[in-house]
């Protein structure tokens, strides 16, 4: 751990599949539109045009290049977002809390999703206490990172960190424990479950003071 950096990136295959579905939906809509406008042409023509459109659109736009990722090192956590970097030392951050936003029984359309959250702390603060959405200084949505398969181009260590929300949060805290010379995993990752609306995709309330 001490001599390297662990880079955690969103799963490119998950994002690519979502984009592929979107391209296919647009292609179907285009084929249907052409079939209605040009009633006399054979059905195969709008279908072939739709397929060509989907393939071209996916080739141009569908394979995402993530512009946000995390870098874990002995010195701290670095958040890269849209080309900007924010570095936080482990000493300045509390233990990360896994926050699970669960849809209530009445709202069947909402999906469950996950964040990790931390607070800025001083030496006298209880750094192991759970962080809830109202007290968080740093929150990161992590569902885009989570998947476990062998074809994403990620290393086995990266895949192990991203195979579940719990593993992701535990990985952050293990690196923090190691850097602070604490017993790794002795304090479990705090978990908070809530049905309240979560923060945006990426919230860096302390960003302005940490950006370098």
XYZ file of N, CA and C in Angstrom:
636
model
N 0.813 -1.210 0.000
C 0.000 0.000 0.000
C 0.851 1.265 0.000
N 1.931 1.256 0.803
C 2.666 2.493 1.029
C 3.378 2.999 -0.211
N 3.680 2.127 -1.167
C 4.498 2.529 -2.302
C 3.696 2.706 -3.582
N 2.364 2.703 -3.490
C 1.596 2.813 -4.715
C 0.304 3.584 -4.495
N -0.361 3.817 -5.604
C -1.649 4.515 -5.597
C -2.702 3.569 -6.156
N -3.829 3.491 -5.499
C -4.955 2.722 -6.002
C -5.927 3.690 -6.665
N -6.140 3.514 -7.957
C -7.047 4.372 -8.718
C -8.375 3.645 -8.882
N -9.449 4.283 -8.480
C -10.789 3.703 -8.601
C -11.583 4.527 -9.605
N -11.980 3.877 -10.687
C -12.727 4.544 -11.750
C -14.110 3.928 -11.891
N -15.073 4.708 -12.395
C -16.395 4.128 -12.697
C -16.278 2.976 -13.686
N -17.189 2.038 -13.588
C -17.171 0.869 -14.462
C -17.478 1.293 -15.900
N -16.526 1.146 -16.833
C -16.773 1.600 -18.209
C -17.798 0.755 -18.945
N -17.908 -0.519 -18.599
C -18.860 -1.391 -19.288
C -20.288 -1.039 -18.889
N -20.495 -0.769 -17.601
C -21.841 -0.395 -17.153
C -22.319 0.864 -17.864
N -21.444 1.889 -17.911
C -21.818 3.126 -18.587
C -22.005 2.902 -20.079
N -21.151 2.059 -20.680
C -21.272 1.779 -22.104
C -22.562 1.064 -22.452
N -23.001 0.137 -21.603
C -24.256 -0.574 -21.858
C -25.448 0.375 -21.783
N -25.433 1.273 -20.828
C -26.523 2.249 -20.738
C -26.563 3.136 -21.977
N -25.388 3.542 -22.432
C -25.339 4.369 -23.646
C -25.789 3.581 -24.866
N -25.455 2.286 -24.911
C -25.886 1.449 -26.030
C -27.404 1.340 -26.065
N -28.024 1.171 -24.911
C -29.485 1.103 -24.850
C -30.103 2.411 -25.326
N -29.496 3.528 -24.945
C -30.005 4.827 -25.380
C -29.875 4.978 -26.895
N -28.744 4.551 -27.469
C -28.552 4.625 -28.925
C -29.576 3.757 -29.646
N -29.844 2.572 -29.110
C -30.832 1.681 -29.728
C -32.229 2.291 -29.678
N -32.562 2.935 -28.553
C -33.875 3.564 -28.438
C -34.034 4.672 -29.475
N -32.992 5.482 -29.668
C -33.045 6.533 -30.686
C -33.152 5.937 -32.085
N -32.461 4.824 -32.317
C -32.516 4.177 -33.635
C -33.911 3.653 -33.938
N -34.563 3.054 -32.941
C -35.929 2.558 -33.127
C -36.876 3.712 -33.426
N -36.714 4.819 -32.699
C -37.560 5.986 -32.933
C -37.342 6.543 -34.345
N -36.077 6.579 -34.801
C -35.780 7.069 -36.142
C -36.376 6.164 -37.207
N -36.232 4.852 -37.022
C -36.782 3.906 -38.003
C -38.300 4.025 -38.079
N -38.933 4.170 -36.919
C -40.388 4.315 -36.906
C -40.814 5.611 -37.596
N -40.080 6.678 -37.351
C -40.391 7.964 -37.983
C -40.250 7.874 -39.501
N -39.178 7.265 -39.984
C -38.980 7.127 -41.427
C -40.058 6.237 -42.044
N -40.458 5.189 -41.328
C -41.500 4.303 -41.832
C -42.838 4.997 -41.984
N -43.091 5.971 -41.072
C -44.355 6.711 -41.145
C -44.308 7.760 -42.258
N -43.194 8.473 -42.343
C -43.078 9.549 -43.328
C -43.024 9.000 -44.757
N -42.265 7.935 -44.965
C -42.119 7.349 -46.306
C -42.837 6.005 -46.330
N -44.135 6.060 -46.471
C -44.950 4.850 -46.364
C -44.654 3.827 -47.456
N -44.209 4.300 -48.618
C -44.051 3.374 -49.732
C -42.768 2.581 -49.749
N -41.791 2.953 -48.926
C -40.505 2.273 -48.995
C -40.575 0.946 -48.244
N -39.765 -0.040 -48.652
C -39.749 -1.327 -47.942
C -39.338 -1.149 -46.476
N -39.865 -1.996 -45.633
C -39.586 -1.900 -44.193
C -38.105 -2.024 -43.887
N -37.399 -2.799 -44.685
C -35.985 -3.044 -44.411
C -35.153 -1.754 -44.504
N -35.603 -0.781 -45.304
C -34.819 0.444 -45.495
C -34.723 1.261 -44.202
N -35.854 1.627 -43.570
C -35.726 2.364 -42.304
C -35.039 1.553 -41.217
N -35.216 0.225 -41.253
C -34.546 -0.620 -40.256
C -33.033 -0.531 -40.419
N -32.557 -0.641 -41.668
C -31.117 -0.569 -41.923
C -30.560 0.821 -41.585
N -31.351 1.855 -41.900
C -30.909 3.212 -41.555
C -30.817 3.359 -40.036
N -31.800 2.808 -39.331
C -31.779 2.875 -37.870
C -30.579 2.145 -37.283
N -30.255 0.968 -37.836
C -29.099 0.215 -37.352
C -27.804 1.002 -37.596
N -27.671 1.552 -38.793
C -26.480 2.337 -39.112
C -26.366 3.551 -38.202
N -27.499 4.176 -37.915
C -27.497 5.339 -37.026
C -27.045 4.941 -35.623
N -27.559 3.808 -35.125
C -27.197 3.361 -33.772
C -25.713 3.043 -33.676
N -25.201 2.345 -34.694
C -23.783 1.981 -34.673
C -22.900 3.232 -34.737
N -23.249 4.158 -35.631
C -22.462 5.381 -35.754
C -22.503 6.231 -34.499
N -23.697 6.351 -33.910
C -23.832 7.156 -32.696
C -23.047 6.541 -31.551
N -23.105 5.214 -31.416
C -22.385 4.559 -30.331
C -20.879 4.683 -30.523
N -20.418 4.544 -31.779
C -18.985 4.667 -32.050
C -18.478 6.074 -31.725
N -19.319 7.071 -31.975
C -18.904 8.460 -31.748
C -19.029 8.871 -30.288
N -20.074 8.377 -29.612
C -20.418 8.907 -28.297
C -20.558 7.842 -27.220
N -20.795 6.594 -27.601
C -21.260 5.598 -26.644
C -20.222 5.015 -25.728
N -18.944 5.078 -26.100
C -17.918 4.509 -25.235
C -17.344 5.610 -24.355
N -17.786 5.683 -23.120
C -17.434 6.826 -22.275
C -15.985 6.789 -21.810
N -15.437 7.962 -21.632
C -14.130 8.123 -21.014
C -14.344 8.866 -19.703
N -14.352 8.153 -18.585
C -14.677 8.795 -17.309
C -13.779 9.996 -17.025
N -14.406 11.107 -16.636
C -13.637 12.292 -16.270
C -13.629 12.503 -14.759
N -14.128 11.499 -14.029
C -14.117 11.568 -12.565
C -13.621 10.235 -12.015
N -12.709 10.292 -11.054
C -12.228 9.075 -10.415
C -11.575 9.436 -9.086
N -11.169 8.421 -8.344
C -10.533 8.608 -7.043
C -9.131 8.020 -7.063
N -8.216 8.643 -6.341
C -6.866 8.123 -6.174
C -6.584 8.000 -4.678
N -6.261 6.778 -4.239
C -5.969 6.513 -2.838
C -4.461 6.300 -2.690
N -3.847 7.010 -1.751
C -2.417 6.864 -1.503
C -2.154 6.970 -0.011
N -0.910 6.775 0.389
C -0.549 6.898 1.806
C -0.780 8.324 2.294
N -0.645 9.289 1.382
C -0.788 10.698 1.764
C -2.236 11.124 1.944
N -3.171 10.501 1.216
C -4.560 10.897 1.346
C -5.410 10.482 0.162
N -6.577 11.080 0.076
C -7.543 10.807 -0.989
C -7.567 11.987 -1.941
N -7.455 11.695 -3.246
C -7.567 12.728 -4.267
C -8.800 12.452 -5.100
N -9.660 13.455 -5.232
C -10.871 13.363 -6.045
C -10.636 14.154 -7.323
N -10.773 13.483 -8.458
C -10.664 14.146 -9.758
C -12.057 14.238 -10.345
N -12.486 15.446 -10.667
C -13.826 15.662 -11.214
C -13.749 16.708 -12.310
N -14.055 16.284 -13.544
C -14.057 17.189 -14.702
C -12.733 17.943 -14.831
N -11.632 17.235 -14.624
C -10.318 17.834 -14.794
C -9.785 18.587 -13.595
N -10.574 18.735 -12.550
C -10.134 19.426 -11.346
C -9.774 18.400 -10.275
N -8.761 18.733 -9.485
C -8.271 17.820 -8.460
C -8.457 18.433 -7.075
N -8.932 17.625 -6.156
C -9.024 18.038 -4.754
C -8.358 16.962 -3.916
N -7.334 17.360 -3.164
C -6.595 16.403 -2.340
C -6.935 16.617 -0.880
N -7.235 15.522 -0.171
C -7.545 15.574 1.252
C -6.660 14.583 1.985
N -5.990 15.036 3.024
C -5.184 14.120 3.832
C -6.116 13.259 4.680
N -5.666 12.032 4.966
C -6.492 11.149 5.797
C -6.684 11.738 7.186
N -5.687 12.482 7.688
C -5.809 13.069 9.020
C -6.957 14.075 9.105
N -7.302 14.689 7.964
C -8.335 15.730 7.985
C -9.731 15.165 7.763
N -9.831 13.858 7.481
C -11.125 13.254 7.170
C -11.529 12.243 8.236
N -12.818 12.213 8.518
C -13.347 11.183 9.413
C -13.353 9.834 8.705
N -13.687 8.808 9.451
C -13.923 7.505 8.829
C -15.102 7.638 7.870
N -15.011 6.979 6.724
C -16.091 7.068 5.738
C -17.300 6.252 6.192
N -18.469 6.817 5.950
C -19.744 6.155 6.236
C -20.400 5.757 4.934
N -20.930 4.549 4.889
C -21.718 4.114 3.741
C -23.163 4.538 3.960
N -23.700 5.328 3.044
C -25.080 5.808 3.152
C -25.927 5.120 2.099
N -26.965 4.460 2.536
C -27.887 3.765 1.639
C -29.203 4.530 1.593
N -29.539 5.030 0.422
C -30.837 5.677 0.232
C -31.795 4.634 -0.317
N -32.817 4.322 0.453
C -33.776 3.291 0.065
C -35.128 3.923 -0.222
N -35.772 3.483 -1.290
C -37.101 3.995 -1.620
C -38.108 3.482 -0.595
N -39.084 4.328 -0.273
C -40.097 3.900 0.677
C -41.142 3.043 -0.024
N -42.030 2.452 0.751
C -43.008 1.509 0.196
C -43.983 2.191 -0.746
N -44.242 3.495 -0.544
C -45.199 4.195 -1.393
C -44.605 4.594 -2.740
N -43.301 4.776 -2.786
C -42.651 5.246 -4.013
C -42.005 4.053 -4.715
N -42.709 3.473 -5.669
C -42.215 2.292 -6.365
C -41.295 2.644 -7.533
N -41.211 3.923 -7.897
C -40.417 4.304 -9.068
C -38.984 4.673 -8.702
N -38.741 4.978 -7.438
C -37.395 5.375 -7.021
C -36.485 4.170 -6.875
N -35.243 4.325 -7.272
C -34.264 3.266 -7.111
C -33.403 3.521 -5.883
N -32.942 2.442 -5.277
C -32.014 2.572 -4.165
C -30.637 2.942 -4.708
N -29.907 3.743 -3.970
C -28.560 4.095 -4.407
C -27.686 4.355 -3.188
N -26.382 4.485 -3.439
C -25.403 4.491 -2.353
C -24.417 5.646 -2.506
N -24.003 6.164 -1.350
C -22.968 7.182 -1.272
C -21.968 6.773 -0.192
N -20.764 7.334 -0.281
C -19.880 7.356 0.876
C -19.764 8.805 1.316
N -19.654 9.008 2.609
C -19.642 10.364 3.150
C -18.610 10.465 4.262
N -18.011 11.652 4.394
C -17.040 11.904 5.460
C -17.142 13.354 5.897
N -16.567 13.643 7.076
C -16.522 14.991 7.620
C -15.066 15.437 7.746
N -14.842 16.734 7.729
C -13.531 17.240 8.119
C -13.466 17.214 9.639
N -12.324 16.794 10.176
C -12.211 16.613 11.624
C -10.946 17.283 12.142
N -11.006 17.663 13.398
C -9.851 18.158 14.140
C -9.365 17.031 15.047
N -8.149 17.145 15.599
C -7.619 16.062 16.446
C -8.527 15.673 17.610
N -9.274 16.628 18.143
C -10.117 16.327 19.301
C -11.461 15.711 18.921
N -11.805 15.663 17.655
C -13.104 15.148 17.226
C -13.125 13.623 17.230
N -14.324 13.075 17.327
C -14.509 11.630 17.215
C -14.557 11.278 15.731
N -13.430 10.868 15.197
C -13.330 10.620 13.757
C -14.023 9.343 13.332
N -14.375 8.466 14.274
C -15.002 7.189 13.929
C -16.522 7.241 13.959
N -17.091 8.344 14.395
C -18.550 8.455 14.459
C -19.140 8.485 13.050
N -20.363 7.982 12.927
C -21.033 7.951 11.621
C -21.304 9.363 11.127
N -21.251 9.518 9.807
C -21.560 10.788 9.154
C -22.893 10.652 8.432
N -23.846 11.513 8.769
C -25.125 11.465 8.062
C -25.132 12.543 6.986
N -26.107 12.509 6.061
C -26.113 13.486 4.955
C -26.092 14.935 5.411
N -26.661 15.220 6.574
C -26.718 16.602 7.037
C -25.413 17.131 7.582
N -24.507 16.243 7.988
C -23.231 16.688 8.566
C -22.048 16.437 7.649
N -22.274 15.840 6.480
C -21.172 15.469 5.589
C -20.532 16.689 4.945
N -19.209 16.693 4.887
C -18.472 17.694 4.119
C -18.070 17.153 2.753
N -18.032 15.838 2.631
C -17.684 15.191 1.371
C -18.631 14.031 1.129
N -19.337 14.019 0.029
C -20.177 12.881 -0.343
C -19.881 12.498 -1.781
N -19.786 11.210 -2.038
C -19.489 10.694 -3.367
C -20.478 9.590 -3.707
N -21.182 9.739 -4.816
C -22.066 8.681 -5.272
C -21.211 7.572 -5.875
N -21.477 6.317 -5.509
C -20.565 5.246 -5.888
C -21.193 4.150 -6.735
N -22.479 4.221 -7.030
C -23.108 3.129 -7.775
C -22.490 2.939 -9.160
N -21.990 4.008 -9.779
C -21.365 3.871 -11.082
C -20.071 3.086 -11.056
N -19.463 2.958 -9.876
C -18.224 2.206 -9.728
C -18.477 0.705 -9.538
N -19.666 0.361 -9.060
C -19.879 -0.974 -8.526
C -20.217 -1.999 -9.606
N -19.388 -2.996 -9.746
C -19.647 -4.199 -10.543
C -18.447 -5.108 -10.374
N -18.638 -6.375 -10.600
C -17.542 -7.321 -10.441
C -17.532 -8.251 -11.640
N -16.623 -8.006 -12.567
C -16.462 -8.869 -13.738
C -15.041 -8.725 -14.247
N -14.651 -9.548 -15.195
C -13.252 -9.605 -15.623
C -12.977 -8.837 -16.902
N -13.934 -8.112 -17.424
C -13.776 -7.527 -18.746
C -13.838 -6.002 -18.750
N -13.639 -5.366 -17.620
C -13.730 -3.914 -17.550
C -12.383 -3.233 -17.760
N -11.307 -4.005 -17.789
C -9.987 -3.415 -17.894
C -9.419 -2.994 -16.551
N -10.159 -3.223 -15.478
C -9.666 -2.875 -14.151
C -8.862 -4.038 -13.578
N -7.912 -3.712 -12.716
C -7.065 -4.729 -12.105
C -7.867 -5.525 -11.078
N -7.360 -6.711 -10.672
C -8.065 -7.476 -9.630
C -8.268 -6.683 -8.344
N -7.282 -5.853 -7.966
C -7.427 -5.042 -6.753
C -8.521 -3.990 -6.925
N -8.598 -3.396 -8.103
C -9.658 -2.422 -8.373
C -11.020 -3.101 -8.383
N -11.112 -4.281 -9.001
C -12.379 -5.010 -9.032
C -12.814 -5.412 -7.626
N -11.852 -5.836 -6.798
C -12.194 -6.246 -5.429
C -12.758 -5.074 -4.638
N -12.229 -3.871 -4.894
C -12.719 -2.685 -4.178
C -14.097 -2.275 -4.643
N -14.473 -2.664 -5.870
C -15.710 -2.170 -6.481
C -16.792 -3.237 -6.625
N -16.652 -4.362 -5.963
C -17.631 -5.432 -6.189
C -18.920 -5.251 -5.397
N -18.935 -4.321 -4.438
C -20.169 -3.996 -3.714
C -19.980 -2.643 -3.041
N -21.079 -1.937 -2.711
C -20.939 -0.676 -1.976
C -20.195 -0.845 -0.651
N -20.435 -1.952 0.047
C -19.750 -2.193 1.316
C -18.247 -2.344 1.104
N -17.843 -3.089 0.072
C -16.419 -3.258 -0.214
C -15.768 -1.926 -0.581
N -16.502 -1.083 -1.312
C -15.961 0.218 -1.708
C -15.674 1.072 -0.478
N -16.657 1.171 0.417
C -16.470 1.964 1.635
C -15.385 1.365 2.521
N -15.350 0.037 2.634
C -14.320 -0.617 3.445
C -12.925 -0.343 2.891
N -12.799 -0.306 1.559
C -11.496 -0.041 0.950
C -10.987 1.343 1.325
N -11.858 2.359 1.245
C -11.457 3.705 1.649
C -10.981 3.725 3.097
N -11.710 3.050 3.959
C -11.353 3.069 5.375
C -10.106 2.245 5.670
N -9.864 1.175 4.913
C -8.631 0.409 5.113
C -7.406 1.243 4.752
N -7.499 1.994 3.644
C -6.393 2.867 3.275
C -6.188 3.951 4.332
N -7.268 4.481 4.862
C -7.158 5.489 5.925
C -6.506 4.881 7.162
N -6.939 3.688 7.570
C -6.352 3.029 8.742
C -4.854 2.816 8.551
N -4.479 2.333 7.379
C -3.075 2.056 7.105
C -2.232 3.328 7.190
N -2.743 4.402 6.581
C -1.987 5.661 6.563
C -1.836 6.258 7.959
N -2.836 6.041 8.821
C -2.807 6.613 10.174
C -2.240 5.646 11.206
N -1.690 4.510 10.728
C -1.098 3.498 11.611
C -2.112 2.955 12.613
N -3.349 2.780 12.151
C -4.388 2.165 12.965
C -4.517 0.695 12.589
N -5.117 -0.083 13.467
C -5.349 -1.484 13.142
C -6.390 -1.563 12.022
N -5.999 -2.135 10.894
C -6.859 -2.121 9.708
C -8.115 -2.950 9.960
N -9.274 -2.300 9.783
C -10.550 -2.988 9.926
C -11.014 -3.178 11.349
N -10.267 -2.660 12.335
C -10.682 -2.844 13.732
C -11.985 -2.116 14.031
N -12.194 -0.961 13.384
C -13.443 -0.211 13.534
C -14.273 -0.436 12.274
N -15.450 -1.041 12.381
C -16.265 -1.311 11.185
C -16.705 -0.024 10.497
N -16.937 -0.126 9.203
C -17.451 1.015 8.450
C -18.857 1.368 8.942
N -19.091 2.604 9.377
C -20.457 2.981 9.772
C -21.396 2.922 8.568
N -22.632 2.538 8.811
C -23.638 2.455 7.752
C -24.877 3.215 8.204
N -25.356 4.100 7.328
C -26.572 4.865 7.597
C -27.570 4.565 6.491
N -28.794 4.219 6.865
C -29.863 3.964 5.905
C -30.929 5.037 6.053
N -31.328 5.635 4.939
C -32.306 6.712 4.985
C -33.202 6.652 3.761
N -34.406 7.213 3.886
C -35.315 7.321 2.748
C -35.420 8.771 2.278
N -34.656 9.664 2.904
C -34.679 11.062 2.489
C -33.917 11.234 1.187
N -34.268 12.296 0.435
C -33.599 12.560 -0.832
C -32.124 12.798 -0.603
N -31.303 12.184 -1.474
C -29.868 12.287 -1.330
C -29.300 13.522 -2.000
N -28.007 13.774 -1.818
C -27.351 14.897 -2.473
C -27.160 14.632 -3.948
N -26.585 15.589 -4.655
C -26.365 15.441 -6.084
C -25.321 14.389 -6.384
N -25.008 14.228 -7.669
C -24.099 13.179 -8.106
C -22.737 13.287 -7.439
N -22.211 14.498 -7.313
C -20.930 14.677 -6.649
C -20.987 15.974 -5.863
N -20.867 15.888 -4.534
C -20.919 17.076 -3.694
C -19.565 17.227 -3.013
N -18.896 18.330 -3.256
C -17.637 18.636 -2.595
C -17.798 19.984 -1.900
N -18.423 19.991 -0.727
C -18.656 21.239 -0.024
C -17.348 21.876 0.427
N -16.308 21.065 0.595
C -15.020 21.595 1.010
C -14.092 21.770 -0.182
N -14.642 21.707 -1.375
C -13.818 21.699 -2.584
C -12.969 22.959 -2.710
N -13.568 24.127 -2.467
C -12.859 25.380 -2.726
C -11.616 25.524 -1.851
N -11.640 24.964 -0.655
C -10.489 25.092 0.227
C -9.463 23.995 0.011
N -9.837 22.957 -0.750
C -8.938 21.818 -0.924
C -8.378 21.726 -2.334
N -8.983 22.396 -3.312
C -8.506 22.296 -4.681
C -7.093 22.867 -4.772
N -6.274 22.149 -5.505
C -4.897 22.640 -5.639
C -4.586 22.954 -7.075
